[in-house]
mmCIF file of C-alpha atoms and ligand atoms in Angstrom:
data_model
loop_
_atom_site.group_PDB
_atom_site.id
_atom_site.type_symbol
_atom_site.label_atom_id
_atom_site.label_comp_id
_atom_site.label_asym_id
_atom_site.label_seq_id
_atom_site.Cartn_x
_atom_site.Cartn_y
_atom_site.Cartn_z
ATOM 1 C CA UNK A 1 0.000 0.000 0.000
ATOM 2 C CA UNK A 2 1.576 2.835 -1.049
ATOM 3 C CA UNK A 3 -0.440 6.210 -0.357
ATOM 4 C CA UNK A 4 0.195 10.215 -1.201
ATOM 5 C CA UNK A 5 -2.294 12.470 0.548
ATOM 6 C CA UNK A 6 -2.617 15.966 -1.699
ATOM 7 C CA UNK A 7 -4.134 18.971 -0.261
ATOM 8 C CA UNK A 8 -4.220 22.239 0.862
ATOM 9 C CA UNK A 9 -3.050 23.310 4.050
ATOM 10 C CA UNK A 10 -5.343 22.870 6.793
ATOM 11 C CA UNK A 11 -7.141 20.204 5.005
ATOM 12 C CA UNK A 12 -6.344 17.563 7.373
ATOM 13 C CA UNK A 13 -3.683 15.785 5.885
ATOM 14 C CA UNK A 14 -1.668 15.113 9.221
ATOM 15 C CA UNK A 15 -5.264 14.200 11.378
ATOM 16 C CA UNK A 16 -5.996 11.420 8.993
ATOM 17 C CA UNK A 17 -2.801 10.672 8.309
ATOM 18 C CA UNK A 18 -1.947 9.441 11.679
ATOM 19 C CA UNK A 19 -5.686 7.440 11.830
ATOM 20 C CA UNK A 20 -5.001 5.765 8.175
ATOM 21 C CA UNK A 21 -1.553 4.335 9.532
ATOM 22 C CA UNK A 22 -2.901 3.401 12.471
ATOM 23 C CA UNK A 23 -5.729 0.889 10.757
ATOM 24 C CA UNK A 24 -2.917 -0.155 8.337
ATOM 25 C CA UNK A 25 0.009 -0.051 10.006
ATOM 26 C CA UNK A 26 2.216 1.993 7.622
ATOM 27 C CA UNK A 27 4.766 4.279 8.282
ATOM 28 C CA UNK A 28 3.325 8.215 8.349
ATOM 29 C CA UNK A 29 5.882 9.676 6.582
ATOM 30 C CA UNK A 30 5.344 13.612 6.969
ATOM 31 C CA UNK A 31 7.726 15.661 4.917
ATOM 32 C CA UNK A 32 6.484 18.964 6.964
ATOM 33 C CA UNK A 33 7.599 17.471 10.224
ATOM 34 C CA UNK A 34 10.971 15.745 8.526
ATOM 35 C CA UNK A 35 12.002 19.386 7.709
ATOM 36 C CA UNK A 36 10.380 20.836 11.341
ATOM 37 C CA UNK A 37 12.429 18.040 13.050
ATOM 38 C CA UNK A 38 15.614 19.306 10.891
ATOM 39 C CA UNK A 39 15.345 22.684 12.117
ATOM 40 C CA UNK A 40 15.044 21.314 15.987
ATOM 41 C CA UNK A 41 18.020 19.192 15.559
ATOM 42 C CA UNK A 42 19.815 22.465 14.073
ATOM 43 C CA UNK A 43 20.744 20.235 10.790
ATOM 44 C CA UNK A 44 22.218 21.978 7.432
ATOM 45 C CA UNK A 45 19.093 20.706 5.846
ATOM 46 C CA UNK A 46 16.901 22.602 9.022
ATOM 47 C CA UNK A 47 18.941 25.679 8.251
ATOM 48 C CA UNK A 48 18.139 25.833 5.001
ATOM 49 C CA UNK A 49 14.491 25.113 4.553
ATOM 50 C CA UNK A 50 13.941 27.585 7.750
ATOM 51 C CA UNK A 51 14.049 30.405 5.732
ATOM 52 C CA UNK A 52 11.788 28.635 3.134
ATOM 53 C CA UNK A 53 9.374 27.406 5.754
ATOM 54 C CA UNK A 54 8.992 30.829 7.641
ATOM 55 C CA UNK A 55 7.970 32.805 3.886
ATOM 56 C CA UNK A 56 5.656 29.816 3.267
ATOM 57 C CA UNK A 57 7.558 29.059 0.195
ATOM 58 C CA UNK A 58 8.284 25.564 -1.108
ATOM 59 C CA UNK A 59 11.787 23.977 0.220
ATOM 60 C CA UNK A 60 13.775 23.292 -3.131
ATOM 61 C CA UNK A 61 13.045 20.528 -4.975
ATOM 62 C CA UNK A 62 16.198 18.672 -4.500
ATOM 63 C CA UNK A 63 16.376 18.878 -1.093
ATOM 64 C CA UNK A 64 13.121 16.894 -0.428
ATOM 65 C CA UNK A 65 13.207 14.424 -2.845
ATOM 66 C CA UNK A 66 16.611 13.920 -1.632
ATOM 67 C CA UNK A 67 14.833 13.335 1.698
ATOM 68 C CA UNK A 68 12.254 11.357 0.655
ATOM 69 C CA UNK A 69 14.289 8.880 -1.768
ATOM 70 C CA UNK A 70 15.910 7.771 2.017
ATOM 71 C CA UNK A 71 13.729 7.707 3.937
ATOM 72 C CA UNK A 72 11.793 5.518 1.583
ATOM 73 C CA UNK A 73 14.630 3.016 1.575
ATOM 74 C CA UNK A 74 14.089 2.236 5.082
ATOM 75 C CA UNK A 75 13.206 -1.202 6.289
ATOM 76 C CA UNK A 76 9.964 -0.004 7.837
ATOM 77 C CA UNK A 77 8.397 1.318 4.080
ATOM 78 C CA UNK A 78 8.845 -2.020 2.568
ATOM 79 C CA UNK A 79 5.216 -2.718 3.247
ATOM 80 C CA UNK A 80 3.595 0.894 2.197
ATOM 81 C CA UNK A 81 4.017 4.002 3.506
ATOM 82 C CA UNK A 82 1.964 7.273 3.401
ATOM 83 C CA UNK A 83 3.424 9.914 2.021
ATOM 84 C CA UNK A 84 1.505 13.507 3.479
ATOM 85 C CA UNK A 85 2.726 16.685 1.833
ATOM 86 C CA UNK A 86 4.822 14.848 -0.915
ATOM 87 C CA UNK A 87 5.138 15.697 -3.659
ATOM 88 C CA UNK A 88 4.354 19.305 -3.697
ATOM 89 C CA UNK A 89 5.499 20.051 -7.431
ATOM 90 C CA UNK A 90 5.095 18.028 -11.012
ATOM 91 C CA UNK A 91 8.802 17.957 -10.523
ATOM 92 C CA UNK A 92 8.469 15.589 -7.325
ATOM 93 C CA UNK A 93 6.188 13.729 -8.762
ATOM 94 C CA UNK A 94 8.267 12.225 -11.470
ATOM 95 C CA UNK A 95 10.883 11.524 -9.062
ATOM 96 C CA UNK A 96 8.869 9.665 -7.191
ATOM 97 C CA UNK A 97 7.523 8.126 -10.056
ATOM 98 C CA UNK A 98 11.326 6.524 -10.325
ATOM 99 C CA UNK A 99 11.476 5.809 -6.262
ATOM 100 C CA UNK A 100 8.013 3.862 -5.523
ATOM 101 C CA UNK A 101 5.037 5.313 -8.024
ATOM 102 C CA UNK A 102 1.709 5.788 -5.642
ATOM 103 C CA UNK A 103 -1.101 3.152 -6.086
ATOM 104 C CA UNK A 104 -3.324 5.603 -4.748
ATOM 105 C CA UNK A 105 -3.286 9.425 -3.945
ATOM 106 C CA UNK A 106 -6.127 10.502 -2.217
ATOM 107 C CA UNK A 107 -6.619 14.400 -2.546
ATOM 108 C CA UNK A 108 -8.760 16.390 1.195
ATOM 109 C CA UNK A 109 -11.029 19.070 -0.775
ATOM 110 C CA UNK A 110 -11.676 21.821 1.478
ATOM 111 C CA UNK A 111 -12.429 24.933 0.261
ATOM 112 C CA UNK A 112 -9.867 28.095 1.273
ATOM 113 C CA UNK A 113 -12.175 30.056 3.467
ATOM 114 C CA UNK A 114 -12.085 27.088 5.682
ATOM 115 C CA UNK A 115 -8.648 26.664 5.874
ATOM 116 C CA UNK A 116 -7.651 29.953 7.606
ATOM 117 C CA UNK A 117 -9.343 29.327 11.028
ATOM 118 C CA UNK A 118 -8.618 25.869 10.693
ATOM 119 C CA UNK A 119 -4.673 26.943 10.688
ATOM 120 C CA UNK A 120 -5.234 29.905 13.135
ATOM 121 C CA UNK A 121 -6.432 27.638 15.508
ATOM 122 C CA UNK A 122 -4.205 24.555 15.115
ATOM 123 C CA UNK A 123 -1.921 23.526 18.338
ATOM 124 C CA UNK A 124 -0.207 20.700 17.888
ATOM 125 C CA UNK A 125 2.459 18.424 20.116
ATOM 126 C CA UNK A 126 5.953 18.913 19.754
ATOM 127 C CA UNK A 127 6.571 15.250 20.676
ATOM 128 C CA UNK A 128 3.543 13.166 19.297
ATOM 129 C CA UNK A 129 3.337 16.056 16.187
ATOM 130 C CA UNK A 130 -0.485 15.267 16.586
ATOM 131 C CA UNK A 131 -2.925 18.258 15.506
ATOM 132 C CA UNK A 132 -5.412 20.010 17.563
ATOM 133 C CA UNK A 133 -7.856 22.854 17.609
ATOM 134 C CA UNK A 134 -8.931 25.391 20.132
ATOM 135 C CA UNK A 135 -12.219 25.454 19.338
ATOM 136 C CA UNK A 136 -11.971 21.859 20.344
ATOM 137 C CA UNK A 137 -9.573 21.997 23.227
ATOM 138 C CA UNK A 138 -9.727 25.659 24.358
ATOM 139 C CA UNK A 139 -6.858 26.491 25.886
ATOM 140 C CA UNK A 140 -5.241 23.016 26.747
ATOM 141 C CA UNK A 141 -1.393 23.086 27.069
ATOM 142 C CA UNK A 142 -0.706 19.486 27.135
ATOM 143 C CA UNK A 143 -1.371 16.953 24.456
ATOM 144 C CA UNK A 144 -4.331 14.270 25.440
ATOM 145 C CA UNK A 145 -2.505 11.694 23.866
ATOM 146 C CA UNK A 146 1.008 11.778 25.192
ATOM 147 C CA UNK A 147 1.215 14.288 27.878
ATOM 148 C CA UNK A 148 3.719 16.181 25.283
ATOM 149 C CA UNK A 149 3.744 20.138 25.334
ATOM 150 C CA UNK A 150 1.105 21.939 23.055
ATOM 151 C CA UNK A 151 2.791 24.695 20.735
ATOM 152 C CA UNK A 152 1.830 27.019 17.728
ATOM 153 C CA UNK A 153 3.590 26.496 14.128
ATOM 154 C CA UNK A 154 5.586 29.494 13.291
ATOM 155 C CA UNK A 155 4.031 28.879 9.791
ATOM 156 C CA UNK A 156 0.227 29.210 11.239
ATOM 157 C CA UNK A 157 0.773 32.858 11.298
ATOM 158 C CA UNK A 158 -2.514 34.610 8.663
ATOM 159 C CA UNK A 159 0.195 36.056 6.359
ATOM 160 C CA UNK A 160 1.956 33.142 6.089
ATOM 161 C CA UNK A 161 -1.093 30.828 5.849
ATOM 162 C CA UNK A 162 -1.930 33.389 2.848
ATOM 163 C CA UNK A 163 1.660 32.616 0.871
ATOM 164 C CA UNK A 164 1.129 28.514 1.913
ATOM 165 C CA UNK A 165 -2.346 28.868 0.235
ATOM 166 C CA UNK A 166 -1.011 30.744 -3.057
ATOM 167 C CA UNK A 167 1.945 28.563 -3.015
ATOM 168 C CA UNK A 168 -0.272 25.463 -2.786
ATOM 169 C CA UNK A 169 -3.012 26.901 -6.061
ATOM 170 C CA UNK A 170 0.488 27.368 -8.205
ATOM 171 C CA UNK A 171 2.739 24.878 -7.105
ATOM 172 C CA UNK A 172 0.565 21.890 -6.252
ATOM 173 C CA UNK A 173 -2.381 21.935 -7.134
ATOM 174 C CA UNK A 174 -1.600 20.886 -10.999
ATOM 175 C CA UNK A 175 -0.676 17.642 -9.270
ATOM 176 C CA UNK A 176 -4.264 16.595 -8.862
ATOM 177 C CA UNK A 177 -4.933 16.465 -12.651
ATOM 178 C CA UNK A 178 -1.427 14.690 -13.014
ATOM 179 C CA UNK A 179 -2.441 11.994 -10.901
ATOM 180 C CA UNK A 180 -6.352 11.574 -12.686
ATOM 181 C CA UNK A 181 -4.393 11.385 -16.007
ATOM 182 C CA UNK A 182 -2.579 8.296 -14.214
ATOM 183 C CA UNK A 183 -5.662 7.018 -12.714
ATOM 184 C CA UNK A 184 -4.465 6.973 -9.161
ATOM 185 C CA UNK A 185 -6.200 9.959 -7.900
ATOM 186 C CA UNK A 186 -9.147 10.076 -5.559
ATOM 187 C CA UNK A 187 -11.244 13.068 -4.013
ATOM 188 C CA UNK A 188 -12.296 12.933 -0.893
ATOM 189 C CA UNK A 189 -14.797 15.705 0.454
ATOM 190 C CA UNK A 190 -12.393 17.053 3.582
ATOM 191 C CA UNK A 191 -15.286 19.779 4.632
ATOM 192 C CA UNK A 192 -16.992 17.815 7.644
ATOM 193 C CA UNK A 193 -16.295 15.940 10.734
ATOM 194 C CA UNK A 194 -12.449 13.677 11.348
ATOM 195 C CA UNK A 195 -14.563 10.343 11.842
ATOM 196 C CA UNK A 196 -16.297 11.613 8.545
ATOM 197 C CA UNK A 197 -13.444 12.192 6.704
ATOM 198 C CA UNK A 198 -11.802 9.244 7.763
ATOM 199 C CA UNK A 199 -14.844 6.757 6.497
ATOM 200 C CA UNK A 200 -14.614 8.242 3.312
ATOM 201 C CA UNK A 201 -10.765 7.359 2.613
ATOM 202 C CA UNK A 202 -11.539 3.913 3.793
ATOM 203 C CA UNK A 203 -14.057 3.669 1.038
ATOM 204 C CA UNK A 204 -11.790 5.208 -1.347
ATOM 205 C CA UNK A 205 -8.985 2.770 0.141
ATOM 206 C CA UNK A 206 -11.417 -0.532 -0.792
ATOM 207 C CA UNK A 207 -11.326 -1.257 2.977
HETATM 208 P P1 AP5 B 301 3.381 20.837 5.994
HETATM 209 O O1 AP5 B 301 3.751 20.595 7.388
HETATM 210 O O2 AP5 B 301 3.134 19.693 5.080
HETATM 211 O O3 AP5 B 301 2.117 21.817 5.988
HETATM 212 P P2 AP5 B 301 0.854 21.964 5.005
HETATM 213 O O4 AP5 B 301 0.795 21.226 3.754
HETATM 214 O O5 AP5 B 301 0.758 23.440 4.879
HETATM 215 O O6 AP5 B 301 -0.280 21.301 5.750
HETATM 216 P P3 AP5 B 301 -0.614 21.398 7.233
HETATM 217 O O7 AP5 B 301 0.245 20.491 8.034
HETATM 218 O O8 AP5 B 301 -0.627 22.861 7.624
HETATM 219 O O9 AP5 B 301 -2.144 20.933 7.231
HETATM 220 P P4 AP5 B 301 -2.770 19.476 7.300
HETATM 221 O O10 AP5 B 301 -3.493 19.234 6.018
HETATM 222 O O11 AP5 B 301 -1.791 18.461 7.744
HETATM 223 O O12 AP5 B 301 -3.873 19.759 8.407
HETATM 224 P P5 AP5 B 301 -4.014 19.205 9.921
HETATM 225 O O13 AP5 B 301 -4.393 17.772 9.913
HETATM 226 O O14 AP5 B 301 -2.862 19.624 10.771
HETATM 227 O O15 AP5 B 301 4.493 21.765 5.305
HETATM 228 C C1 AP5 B 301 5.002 22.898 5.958
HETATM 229 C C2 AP5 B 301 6.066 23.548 5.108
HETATM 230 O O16 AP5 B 301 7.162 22.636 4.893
HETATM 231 C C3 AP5 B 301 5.645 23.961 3.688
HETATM 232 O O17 AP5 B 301 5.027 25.242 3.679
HETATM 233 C C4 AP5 B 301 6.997 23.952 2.957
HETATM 234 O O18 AP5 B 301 7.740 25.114 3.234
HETATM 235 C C5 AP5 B 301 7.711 22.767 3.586
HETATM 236 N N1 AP5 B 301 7.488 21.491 2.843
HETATM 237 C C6 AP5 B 301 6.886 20.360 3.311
HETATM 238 N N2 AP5 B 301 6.838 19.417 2.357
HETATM 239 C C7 AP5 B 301 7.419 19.959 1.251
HETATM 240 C C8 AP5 B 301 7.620 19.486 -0.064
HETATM 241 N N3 AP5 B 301 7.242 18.266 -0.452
HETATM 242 N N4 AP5 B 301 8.257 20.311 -0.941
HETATM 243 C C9 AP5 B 301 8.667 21.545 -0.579
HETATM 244 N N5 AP5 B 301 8.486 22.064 0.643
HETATM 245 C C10 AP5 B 301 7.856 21.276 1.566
HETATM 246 O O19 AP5 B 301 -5.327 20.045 10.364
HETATM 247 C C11 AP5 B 301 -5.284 21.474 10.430
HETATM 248 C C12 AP5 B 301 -6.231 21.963 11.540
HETATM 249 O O20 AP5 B 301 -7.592 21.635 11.200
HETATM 250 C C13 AP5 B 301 -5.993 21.343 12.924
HETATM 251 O O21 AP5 B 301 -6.277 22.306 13.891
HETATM 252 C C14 AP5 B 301 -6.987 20.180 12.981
HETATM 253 O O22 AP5 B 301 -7.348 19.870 14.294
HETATM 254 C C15 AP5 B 301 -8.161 20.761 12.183
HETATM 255 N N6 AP5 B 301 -8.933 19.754 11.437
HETATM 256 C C16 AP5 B 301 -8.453 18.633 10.815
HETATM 257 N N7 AP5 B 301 -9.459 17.959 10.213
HETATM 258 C C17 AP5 B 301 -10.588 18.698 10.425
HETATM 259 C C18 AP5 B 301 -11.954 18.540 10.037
HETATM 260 N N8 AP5 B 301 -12.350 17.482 9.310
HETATM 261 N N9 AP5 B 301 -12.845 19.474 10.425
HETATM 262 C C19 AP5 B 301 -12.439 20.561 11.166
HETATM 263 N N10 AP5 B 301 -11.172 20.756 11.572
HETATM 264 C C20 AP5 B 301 -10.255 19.847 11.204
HETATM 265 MG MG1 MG B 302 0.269 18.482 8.248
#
């Protein structure tokens, strides 16, 4: 099972990620909080796709598929893996094509107005990198799911959520109709509840 979830930001990519690997037991291989753990660990890579990150601009090309063509060659992603926020460009996804070609890419539809309080609100845990949101959890500094420290992305800033959303309508979003030309793509309606959501990639998934 090999799985690419496309979307904008704030469409939930991460929150089903983490239930879809669950039920299947796949690595969740987040290329957002590769490059966020890169910048903890004060890593050339983390230096470099800081100043990327904080503009809401793309990281370059080579450095992620770089990343990803690794990280992919790890014992654990001989089984599947699910790929969430790779790849962001056509570029990418020819790479990949020559690393492990998806057999399905399921794209979260949610409309833009959504996404801004979606990504104003977000907390999520530095250690379990699980999202939240305040209108769920009000004020809640400590994640319910591994006692881990709640924080706020530097990216989930409204001018910055503004570039991620332009970036995503240029850069990305031509990857959906790449992807229906191959046959692998599949739209899932991302506008209502998690448990919601999450049915509706496990009928897309056959299971
Ligand atoms: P990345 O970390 O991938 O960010 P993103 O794509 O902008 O997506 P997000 O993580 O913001 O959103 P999500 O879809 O995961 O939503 P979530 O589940 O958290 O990338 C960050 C940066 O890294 C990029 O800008 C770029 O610079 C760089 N980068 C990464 N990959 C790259 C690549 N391949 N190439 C180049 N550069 C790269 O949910 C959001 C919020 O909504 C949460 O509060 C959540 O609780 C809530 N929520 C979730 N589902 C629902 C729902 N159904 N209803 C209501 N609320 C919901
Ligand atoms: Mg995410």
């Amino acid at each position: 099972m090999k799985l690419v979830f496309l979307g904008p930001p704030g469409a939930g990519k991460g929150t089903q990620a983490s239930m879809v690997c669950q039920r299947f037991a796949i690595p969740h291989i987040s290329t957002g909080d590769m490059l966020r753990a890169a910048i903890a660990n004060g890593t050339e890579t983390g230096m470099k796709a800081k100043v990327f990150m904080d503009r809401g601009q793309l990281v370059p090309d080579e450095v992620l598929i770089e990343m990803v063509r690794e990280r992919l060659n790890e014992k654990d992603c001989e089984k599947g893996f699910l790929l969430d926020g790779f790849p962001r460009t056509v570029d990418q996804a020819e790479a990949l094509e020559g690393i492990a070609a998806p057999d399905v890419v399921v794209d979260v539809d949610v409309a833009d107005e959504k996404l801004l309080d979606r990504l104003t609100g977000r907390r999520v845990c530095e250690k379990c990198r699980e999202s939240f949101h305040v209108a769920k959890i009000g004020d809640a500094k400590v994640c319910s799911h591994c006692g881990g420290t709640l924080i706020q992305r530097d990216d989930d800033k409204p001018a910055t959520i503004r570039n991620r959303l332009d970036v995503y309508h240029r850069q990305t979003a031509p990857l959906i109709d790449y992807y229906r030309g191959k046959g692998a793509l599949r739209t899932v309606d991302g506008d209502q509840t998690p448990e919601k959501v999450f049915e509706a990639i496990l009928v897309v998934l056959g299971g």
